[in-house]
Amino acid sequence: MKVYKFGGASINNIDRIKNTANIINNHKSDKLLVVISAMGKTTNALEKVVEAFFDNRQEDALKLFEQIKESHLNVLKYLVTINWQEAENKLKDFFTEIEWMLHDKPVRSFDYYYDQVVCCGELFSTCLVSQYLLEQKVKVTWVDVRDIIRTDDNFRDAAIDWALTEKKIHEIIQPLFDEYDVVITQGFIGSTDENESTTLGREGSDYSAAIFANLLSAESVTIWKDVDAVMNADPKEYKEATIIPALSFSEVIEMAYYGAQVIHPKTIKPLQNKNIPLYVKSFLDPSLPGTSISSAVPKNLPPIIVQKKNQVLIRFKSKDYSFVEDKPVEQLHELYSNLKIKPNLSQNTAISLLCSFDDHPEKIEKLAGEAAEIFDVEVEKNLTLLTIRHYDEDTIEKMTNGKKTVLEQKTEETVQVLMR
Ligand code: ASP
Ligand code: MG
């Protein structure tokens, strides 16, 4: 049994859905648990629906939702020829559920409504893909993942109840493979024991795939993407970017930590715990080898380059030229945790503390304002944080050329440069 995950880009139009279905069809003899995200940018569009609803702009919310409905019905019309009625009924049941809610007034938290509405993107997309596969005579079944993945009620960032989820997977999912070659289900979503929908955080479908793989002891997980493989840098920013054929789990965690948008960071641990390899492959050209990620540590990795733009440097200086002591630093950390903000880089000098953050303007303003009671505060915006793993001088030179270094930190494996 293998787990496949397809993201929004792999199903964002009819040709791509057919392409995805072909990949599944070509590998069905492996027995596949397939986790799929919402089509294209549907999740973003659904976020707009919830925002309008929560703002008491009910008409806007319904109108925006109407567009999402239509685009899915339109895909269905051209994709499915035989059993379209059955698929349409199923979609319409989901539509009704959401519209019923949108006709109410919001009385619970934003995050609660977010999850009740946004979860439908994955329900729609999986419905379309599985219906198409059915027409291709694949022995496929569709599962509502909310009957399987049990979470707490921390909406928008729900935590998995592993014991209950494991039980459901063994009771419900495993026996399906006696009858079917392919089980299609949704990434990103789950449900509480009160049957409320939950989501696992944006881009969470990778994580869903890892949960299934772990609890089914799958042979492997393949994440199908619109890139040839994991690259050592963003090819749009760095012309000499190359593909990396193999990576270790810990390297991927490091890359994610420094801001590389390879794979959802929560994905790795469930796989590492059971030593299940993860393949990143191109859905545009499945014949390419892609990248394999496992516990084996490859030798001679190229320099891996991650750039985070829109960084803000805050200089916290002691007000009276005394050394920066533990107490004010503790207060500062309290501010961080209240504002849910974390520095990406920080460095002490005798009388000041320099920290670089992602620029969330409201949070930064609050932080600077409140910290001004403890320190003299200076804020500098529009910086870039460059991280190079497995660096060499040549690459540092190339990447910092023409920039002014504001702060630099080096360990044996990693260099970080904050640049102007
Ligand atoms: N559809 C969700 C999102 O766009 C989950 C995912 O794509 O992994 O965040
Ligand atoms: Mg996605």
Short mmCIF file of C-alpha atoms and ligand atoms in Angstrom, two decimals:
data_model
loop_
_atom_site.label_atom_id
_atom_site.label_comp_id
_atom_site.label_asym_id
_atom_site.label_seq_id
_atom_site.Cartn_x
_atom_site.Cartn_y
_atom_site.Cartn_z
CA MET A 1 0.00 0.00 0.00
CA LYS A 2 1.29 3.42 -0.95
CA VAL A 3 0.08 6.92 -0.15
CA TYR A 4 -0.13 9.56 -2.89
CA LYS A 5 -0.77 13.23 -2.31
CA PHE A 6 -1.89 15.64 -5.02
CA GLY A 7 -1.99 19.38 -4.35
CA GLY A 8 -4.26 22.07 -5.77
CA ALA A 9 -2.07 22.73 -8.82
CA SER A 10 -2.34 19.11 -9.98
CA ILE A 11 -6.12 19.40 -10.40
CA ASN A 12 -6.67 23.06 -11.26
CA ASN A 13 -8.31 22.32 -14.62
CA ILE A 14 -9.86 19.45 -16.55
CA ASP A 15 -6.65 18.38 -18.30
CA ARG A 16 -4.78 18.33 -15.04
CA ILE A 17 -7.50 16.29 -13.35
CA LYS A 18 -7.28 13.78 -16.19
CA ASN A 19 -3.50 13.74 -15.89
CA THR A 20 -3.75 13.11 -12.14
CA ALA A 21 -6.28 10.35 -12.77
CA ASN A 22 -3.89 8.75 -15.28
CA ILE A 23 -1.07 8.71 -12.76
CA ILE A 24 -3.38 7.03 -10.25
CA ASN A 25 -4.64 4.60 -12.86
CA ASN A 26 -1.09 3.63 -13.87
CA HIS A 27 -0.14 2.75 -10.30
CA LYS A 28 -3.35 1.30 -8.92
CA SER A 29 -1.88 -2.19 -8.65
CA ASP A 30 0.19 -0.87 -5.73
CA LYS A 31 -3.06 -0.19 -3.82
CA LEU A 32 -3.24 3.54 -3.28
CA LEU A 33 -4.56 5.74 -0.53
CA VAL A 34 -4.83 9.08 -2.33
CA VAL A 35 -5.01 12.38 -0.44
CA ILE A 36 -6.09 15.39 -2.48
CA SER A 37 -6.24 19.14 -1.80
CA ALA A 38 -8.79 21.64 -3.02
CA MET A 39 -8.65 22.64 -6.70
CA GLY A 40 -6.25 25.45 -7.58
CA LYS A 41 -6.89 28.50 -5.44
CA THR A 42 -10.24 27.32 -4.03
CA THR A 43 -9.08 27.56 -0.42
CA ASN A 44 -8.18 31.23 -0.87
CA ALA A 45 -11.58 31.86 -2.46
CA LEU A 46 -13.34 30.10 0.43
CA GLU A 47 -11.42 32.23 2.91
CA LYS A 48 -13.00 35.27 1.26
CA VAL A 49 -16.44 33.70 1.75
CA VAL A 50 -15.86 33.26 5.49
CA GLU A 51 -14.48 36.77 5.86
CA ALA A 52 -17.58 38.24 4.22
CA PHE A 53 -19.88 36.06 6.33
CA PHE A 54 -18.13 36.96 9.57
CA ASP A 55 -18.26 40.64 8.57
CA ASN A 56 -22.04 40.30 8.31
CA ARG A 57 -21.82 40.82 4.54
CA GLN A 58 -24.11 37.89 3.90
CA GLU A 59 -24.91 38.72 0.30
CA ASP A 60 -21.26 39.00 -0.62
CA ALA A 61 -20.58 35.70 1.08
CA LEU A 62 -23.32 33.96 -0.87
CA LYS A 63 -22.24 35.56 -4.12
CA LEU A 64 -18.63 34.53 -3.65
CA PHE A 65 -19.73 31.02 -2.78
CA GLU A 66 -21.90 30.93 -5.89
CA GLN A 67 -18.79 31.45 -8.04
CA ILE A 68 -17.04 28.55 -6.37
CA LYS A 69 -20.07 26.34 -6.89
CA GLU A 70 -20.27 27.25 -10.54
CA SER A 71 -16.64 26.60 -11.29
CA HIS A 72 -16.92 23.12 -9.77
CA LEU A 73 -20.17 22.31 -11.57
CA ASN A 74 -18.57 23.47 -14.77
CA VAL A 75 -15.63 21.14 -14.32
CA LEU A 76 -18.01 18.31 -13.54
CA LYS A 77 -19.97 18.97 -16.72
CA TYR A 78 -16.94 18.53 -18.97
CA LEU A 79 -15.18 15.89 -16.94
CA VAL A 80 -17.83 13.32 -16.16
CA THR A 81 -20.16 12.00 -18.84
CA ILE A 82 -21.91 8.93 -17.49
CA ASN A 83 -22.54 9.32 -13.79
CA TRP A 84 -22.59 13.09 -13.64
CA GLN A 85 -25.99 13.16 -11.98
CA GLU A 86 -24.77 11.17 -9.02
CA ALA A 87 -21.73 13.44 -8.67
CA GLU A 88 -23.82 16.56 -9.03
CA ASN A 89 -26.18 15.42 -6.30
CA LYS A 90 -23.26 14.86 -4.01
CA LEU A 91 -21.78 18.29 -4.73
CA LYS A 92 -25.17 19.88 -4.22
CA ASP A 93 -25.54 18.25 -0.82
CA PHE A 94 -22.28 19.87 0.22
CA PHE A 95 -23.37 23.23 -1.24
CA THR A 96 -26.60 23.13 0.75
CA GLU A 97 -24.74 22.41 3.97
CA ILE A 98 -22.57 25.51 3.52
CA GLU A 99 -25.35 27.80 2.30
CA TRP A 100 -27.49 26.82 5.21
CA MET A 101 -24.76 28.10 7.49
CA LEU A 102 -24.16 31.26 5.44
CA HIS A 103 -27.81 32.20 5.89
CA ASP A 104 -27.30 32.36 9.65
CA LYS A 105 -25.68 35.12 11.67
CA PRO A 106 -22.24 34.40 13.08
CA VAL A 107 -22.43 33.63 16.80
CA ARG A 108 -19.29 31.56 17.26
CA SER A 109 -15.60 32.29 16.65
CA PHE A 110 -14.19 33.20 13.26
CA ASP A 111 -11.92 30.15 13.35
CA TYR A 112 -14.90 27.85 13.89
CA TYR A 113 -16.72 29.19 10.82
CA TYR A 114 -13.51 29.16 8.84
CA ASP A 115 -13.19 25.42 9.27
CA GLN A 116 -16.88 24.69 8.61
CA VAL A 117 -16.72 26.55 5.29
CA VAL A 118 -13.17 26.09 4.04
CA CYS A 119 -13.23 22.31 4.43
CA CYS A 120 -15.60 21.98 1.48
CA GLY A 121 -12.88 22.72 -1.10
CA GLU A 122 -11.37 19.29 -0.50
CA LEU A 123 -14.77 17.60 -0.41
CA PHE A 124 -15.61 19.03 -3.85
CA SER A 125 -12.30 18.22 -5.50
CA THR A 126 -12.12 14.63 -4.28
CA CYS A 127 -15.68 14.10 -5.41
CA LEU A 128 -14.73 15.16 -8.95
CA VAL A 129 -11.55 13.11 -9.15
CA SER A 130 -13.10 9.94 -7.79
CA GLN A 131 -16.09 10.22 -10.10
CA TYR A 132 -13.78 10.55 -13.08
CA LEU A 133 -11.73 7.54 -11.97
CA LEU A 134 -14.91 5.55 -11.63
CA GLU A 135 -15.67 6.27 -15.26
CA GLN A 136 -12.21 5.04 -16.14
CA LYS A 137 -13.26 1.73 -14.57
CA VAL A 138 -10.83 2.04 -11.69
CA LYS A 139 -11.90 0.17 -8.55
CA VAL A 140 -12.07 3.34 -6.50
CA THR A 141 -13.99 4.53 -3.48
CA TRP A 142 -14.41 7.96 -1.91
CA VAL A 143 -14.12 8.50 1.83
CA ASP A 144 -15.13 11.54 3.87
CA VAL A 145 -11.96 12.00 5.89
CA ARG A 146 -14.00 13.63 8.65
CA ASP A 147 -15.16 10.12 9.55
CA ILE A 148 -11.52 9.08 9.94
CA ILE A 149 -9.25 11.87 11.13
CA ARG A 150 -10.29 12.87 14.62
CA THR A 151 -8.91 16.11 16.06
CA ASP A 152 -9.37 18.45 18.99
CA ASP A 153 -11.38 21.64 18.52
CA ASN A 154 -8.47 24.00 18.06
CA PHE A 155 -10.01 25.27 14.81
CA ARG A 156 -7.63 26.19 11.97
CA ASP A 157 -4.74 24.38 13.62
CA ALA A 158 -6.35 21.26 15.01
CA ALA A 159 -4.26 18.59 16.71
CA ILE A 160 -4.70 14.94 15.74
CA ASP A 161 -6.15 12.43 18.18
CA TRP A 162 -3.78 9.68 17.10
CA ALA A 163 -5.35 6.84 19.06
CA LEU A 164 -8.87 7.40 17.75
CA THR A 165 -7.68 8.10 14.22
CA GLU A 166 -5.68 4.88 14.23
CA LYS A 167 -8.74 2.95 15.34
CA LYS A 168 -10.84 4.45 12.53
CA ILE A 169 -8.18 3.78 9.94
CA HIS A 170 -7.98 0.13 10.94
CA GLU A 171 -11.74 -0.29 11.15
CA ILE A 172 -12.79 1.67 8.09
CA ILE A 173 -9.89 2.26 5.68
CA GLN A 174 -7.92 -0.96 5.82
CA PRO A 175 -10.81 -3.30 4.89
CA LEU A 176 -11.60 -1.12 1.85
CA PHE A 177 -8.44 -2.36 0.18
CA ASP A 178 -9.89 -5.89 0.02
CA GLU A 179 -12.43 -4.58 -2.44
CA TYR A 180 -10.85 -1.46 -3.99
CA ASP A 181 -7.50 -0.57 -5.53
CA VAL A 182 -7.78 3.13 -4.81
CA VAL A 183 -9.19 4.99 -1.83
CA ILE A 184 -9.63 8.73 -2.43
CA THR A 185 -9.88 11.10 0.49
CA GLN A 186 -9.30 14.71 1.49
CA GLY A 187 -6.18 16.34 2.82
CA PHE A 188 -6.13 19.24 5.26
CA ILE A 189 -9.38 18.49 7.10
CA GLY A 190 -10.64 16.40 10.00
CA SER A 191 -13.38 16.55 12.58
CA THR A 192 -14.00 16.79 16.31
CA ASP A 193 -15.95 14.23 18.30
CA GLU A 194 -18.90 16.62 18.03
CA ASN A 195 -18.77 16.19 14.23
CA GLU A 196 -17.56 19.73 13.67
CA SER A 197 -15.17 20.11 10.75
CA THR A 198 -11.61 21.15 11.52
CA THR A 199 -8.55 22.05 9.44
CA LEU A 200 -4.91 21.29 10.10
CA GLY A 201 -3.37 24.61 8.96
CA ARG A 202 -2.78 25.95 5.46
CA GLU A 203 -0.98 23.56 3.13
CA GLY A 204 -1.83 20.79 5.58
CA SER A 205 -2.56 18.09 3.00
CA ASP A 206 1.03 16.87 3.05
CA TYR A 207 0.58 16.28 6.76
CA SER A 208 -2.66 14.34 6.15
CA ALA A 209 -0.76 12.06 3.77
CA ALA A 210 1.87 11.45 6.44
CA ILE A 211 -0.78 10.63 9.06
CA PHE A 212 -2.32 7.99 6.80
CA ALA A 213 1.08 6.59 5.85
CA ASN A 214 2.10 6.29 9.48
CA LEU A 215 -1.12 4.64 10.65
CA LEU A 216 -1.35 2.31 7.66
CA SER A 217 2.38 1.53 7.78
CA ALA A 218 2.49 2.40 4.09
CA GLU A 219 5.39 1.41 1.89
CA SER A 220 6.01 5.03 0.86
CA VAL A 221 4.45 8.44 0.36
CA THR A 222 4.65 10.32 -2.96
CA ILE A 223 3.89 14.03 -3.10
CA TRP A 224 3.14 14.98 -6.72
CA LYS A 225 4.10 18.57 -7.51
CA ASP A 226 4.52 20.90 -10.47
CA VAL A 227 8.30 20.89 -10.11
CA ASP A 228 10.78 18.27 -11.34
CA ALA A 229 12.10 17.64 -7.83
CA VAL A 230 13.19 19.49 -4.70
CA MET A 231 15.68 22.14 -5.81
CA ASN A 232 18.59 23.64 -3.87
CA ALA A 233 17.22 27.17 -4.44
CA ASP A 234 14.28 28.97 -5.96
CA PRO A 235 15.01 28.81 -9.71
CA LYS A 236 13.25 32.15 -10.18
CA GLU A 237 15.80 33.79 -7.90
CA TYR A 238 18.89 31.75 -8.67
CA LYS A 239 19.63 30.67 -12.23
CA GLU A 240 22.03 27.91 -11.25
CA ALA A 241 19.46 26.11 -9.09
CA THR A 242 19.81 22.34 -9.38
CA ILE A 243 17.66 19.42 -8.36
CA ILE A 244 18.56 17.42 -5.27
CA PRO A 245 18.10 13.67 -5.90
CA ALA A 246 18.16 12.62 -2.23
CA LEU A 247 17.67 14.30 1.12
CA SER A 248 17.48 13.11 4.70
CA PHE A 249 14.43 13.72 6.89
CA SER A 250 16.47 15.97 9.14
CA GLU A 251 17.75 18.05 6.24
CA VAL A 252 14.16 18.67 5.13
CA ILE A 253 13.20 19.76 8.66
CA GLU A 254 16.16 22.16 8.69
CA MET A 255 15.18 23.54 5.27
CA ALA A 256 11.58 24.08 6.39
CA TYR A 257 12.77 25.75 9.59
CA TYR A 258 14.76 28.32 7.60
CA GLY A 259 11.75 29.02 5.40
CA ALA A 260 12.08 26.74 2.37
CA GLN A 261 8.61 25.94 1.13
CA VAL A 262 9.27 22.35 0.21
CA ILE A 263 6.93 20.27 2.29
CA HIS A 264 4.66 21.10 5.20
CA PRO A 265 7.00 20.82 8.21
CA LYS A 266 4.64 18.57 10.21
CA THR A 267 4.87 15.93 7.47
CA ILE A 268 8.28 14.58 8.33
CA LYS A 269 7.92 13.29 11.89
CA PRO A 270 5.17 10.70 11.28
CA LEU A 271 7.24 9.33 8.38
CA GLN A 272 10.55 9.41 10.19
CA ASN A 273 9.01 7.57 13.16
CA LYS A 274 8.12 4.64 10.95
CA ASN A 275 10.98 5.05 8.51
CA ILE A 276 8.63 5.51 5.56
CA PRO A 277 10.36 7.10 2.54
CA LEU A 278 8.88 10.21 0.96
CA TYR A 279 9.17 10.86 -2.77
CA VAL A 280 8.63 14.24 -4.37
CA LYS A 281 7.76 13.78 -8.02
CA SER A 282 6.54 15.82 -10.98
CA PHE A 283 2.95 15.25 -12.06
CA LEU A 284 3.89 16.95 -15.33
CA ASP A 285 6.55 14.35 -16.11
CA PRO A 286 6.26 11.28 -13.88
CA SER A 287 9.18 9.63 -15.69
CA LEU A 288 11.59 12.01 -13.93
CA PRO A 289 13.24 10.52 -10.83
CA GLY A 290 12.30 13.39 -8.48
CA THR A 291 13.69 13.54 -4.94
CA SER A 292 13.68 10.77 -2.39
CA ILE A 293 13.64 11.69 1.28
CA SER A 294 14.54 9.08 3.86
CA SER A 295 16.64 8.49 6.95
CA ALA A 296 19.74 7.90 4.83
CA VAL A 297 22.05 10.92 4.94
CA PRO A 298 23.32 11.72 1.44
CA LYS A 299 26.90 12.88 0.98
CA ASN A 300 27.94 16.01 -0.90
CA LEU A 301 24.76 18.03 -0.83
CA PRO A 302 24.99 21.21 -2.89
CA PRO A 303 24.65 24.50 -1.01
CA ILE A 304 20.95 24.85 -0.18
CA ILE A 305 19.77 28.43 -0.44
CA VAL A 306 16.71 29.88 1.24
CA GLN A 307 15.77 33.56 1.08
CA LYS A 308 13.17 35.20 3.26
CA LYS A 309 12.17 38.63 2.06
CA ASN A 310 10.25 41.31 3.96
CA GLN A 311 12.28 41.00 7.09
CA VAL A 312 12.18 43.61 9.84
CA LEU A 313 15.16 44.18 12.06
CA ILE A 314 14.42 45.48 15.53
CA ARG A 315 17.25 46.80 17.67
CA PHE A 316 16.37 46.67 21.35
CA LYS A 317 18.90 48.84 23.20
CA SER A 318 19.20 49.19 26.93
CA LYS A 319 18.02 52.64 27.92
CA ASP A 320 20.94 53.48 30.22
CA TYR A 321 23.95 51.83 28.54
CA SER A 322 23.84 48.94 31.00
CA PHE A 323 24.34 45.41 29.67
CA VAL A 324 21.20 43.70 28.41
CA GLU A 325 20.14 41.57 31.39
CA ASP A 326 18.00 38.46 31.78
CA LYS A 327 14.99 40.25 33.20
CA PRO A 328 14.19 42.56 30.26
CA VAL A 329 14.94 39.73 27.84
CA GLU A 330 12.40 37.61 29.69
CA GLN A 331 9.85 40.40 29.35
CA LEU A 332 10.60 40.56 25.66
CA HIS A 333 9.96 36.83 25.28
CA GLU A 334 6.64 37.29 27.01
CA LEU A 335 5.75 39.91 24.42
CA TYR A 336 6.70 37.48 21.66
CA SER A 337 4.48 34.77 22.97
CA ASN A 338 1.54 37.15 23.55
CA LEU A 339 1.83 38.39 19.98
CA LYS A 340 2.57 34.93 18.56
CA ILE A 341 5.68 36.20 16.84
CA LYS A 342 9.15 34.68 16.75
CA PRO A 343 12.46 36.11 15.62
CA ASN A 344 14.08 34.33 12.67
CA LEU A 345 17.50 35.42 13.81
CA SER A 346 18.74 37.13 16.93
CA GLN A 347 22.05 38.34 18.22
CA ASN A 348 23.24 39.95 21.45
CA THR A 349 25.75 42.73 21.81
CA ALA A 350 26.79 44.36 25.07
CA ILE A 351 23.99 46.88 25.25
CA SER A 352 21.57 45.73 22.62
CA LEU A 353 19.68 42.81 21.18
CA LEU A 354 19.12 42.56 17.42
CA CYS A 355 16.23 40.47 16.12
CA SER A 356 14.82 39.88 12.68
CA PHE A 357 11.14 39.04 12.12
CA ASP A 358 8.74 38.40 9.27
CA ASP A 359 6.98 41.68 8.58
CA HIS A 360 3.45 41.36 9.99
CA PRO A 361 2.96 45.14 10.24
CA GLU A 362 0.35 45.12 13.02
CA LYS A 363 2.31 42.74 15.21
CA ILE A 364 5.57 44.57 14.60
CA GLU A 365 4.01 47.88 15.53
CA LYS A 366 2.59 46.43 18.75
CA LEU A 367 5.86 44.74 19.58
CA ALA A 368 7.89 47.90 19.00
CA GLY A 369 5.39 49.97 20.97
CA GLU A 370 5.29 47.70 23.99
CA ALA A 371 9.01 46.98 23.98
CA ALA A 372 9.65 50.73 24.04
CA GLU A 373 8.75 50.66 27.71
CA ILE A 374 11.74 48.43 28.41
CA PHE A 375 14.24 49.38 25.67
CA ASP A 376 15.10 52.07 23.18
CA VAL A 377 13.67 50.56 20.02
CA GLU A 378 14.77 51.03 16.40
CA VAL A 379 12.95 49.38 13.49
CA GLU A 380 14.35 48.80 10.01
CA LYS A 381 12.20 47.27 7.27
CA ASN A 382 12.68 45.70 3.81
CA LEU A 383 15.57 43.41 4.60
CA THR A 384 16.25 39.93 3.26
CA LEU A 385 17.34 36.99 5.36
CA LEU A 386 19.57 34.66 3.38
CA THR A 387 20.26 31.18 4.71
CA ILE A 388 22.74 28.82 3.08
CA ARG A 389 23.10 25.25 4.34
CA HIS A 390 26.30 23.45 3.37
CA TYR A 391 27.71 26.77 2.27
CA ASP A 392 30.93 27.57 0.49
CA GLU A 393 32.57 30.98 0.17
CA ASP A 394 31.78 31.14 -3.51
CA THR A 395 28.03 30.81 -2.94
CA ILE A 396 28.04 33.33 -0.07
CA GLU A 397 29.89 35.78 -2.30
CA LYS A 398 27.44 35.29 -5.17
CA MET A 399 24.35 35.61 -3.03
CA THR A 400 25.46 38.68 -1.07
CA ASN A 401 27.05 40.50 -3.97
CA GLY A 402 25.92 44.14 -4.14
CA LYS A 403 24.06 43.87 -0.81
CA LYS A 404 25.00 45.35 2.53
CA THR A 405 25.30 42.83 5.35
CA VAL A 406 23.49 43.94 8.49
CA LEU A 407 23.99 40.80 10.57
CA GLU A 408 25.71 37.48 9.97
CA GLN A 409 25.76 34.17 11.83
CA LYS A 410 27.71 31.06 10.97
CA THR A 411 27.77 27.52 12.25
CA GLU A 412 29.66 24.63 10.69
CA GLU A 413 26.74 23.83 8.40
CA THR A 414 24.69 26.97 8.08
CA VAL A 415 25.32 30.62 7.41
CA GLN A 416 22.63 33.26 7.82
CA VAL A 417 22.99 36.79 6.51
CA LEU A 418 20.53 39.59 7.03
CA MET A 419 20.98 41.94 4.08
CA ARG A 420 19.87 45.40 3.03
N1 ASP B 1 -6.19 23.38 0.31
C1 ASP B 1 -5.42 23.69 1.49
C2 ASP B 1 -4.61 24.94 1.27
O1 ASP B 1 -4.63 25.50 0.18
C3 ASP B 1 -4.58 22.55 1.94
C4 ASP B 1 -3.44 22.17 1.04
O2 ASP B 1 -3.38 22.62 -0.10
O3 ASP B 1 -2.58 21.42 1.47
O4 ASP B 1 -3.98 25.39 2.18
MG MG B 2 -2.03 23.38 -1.66
#
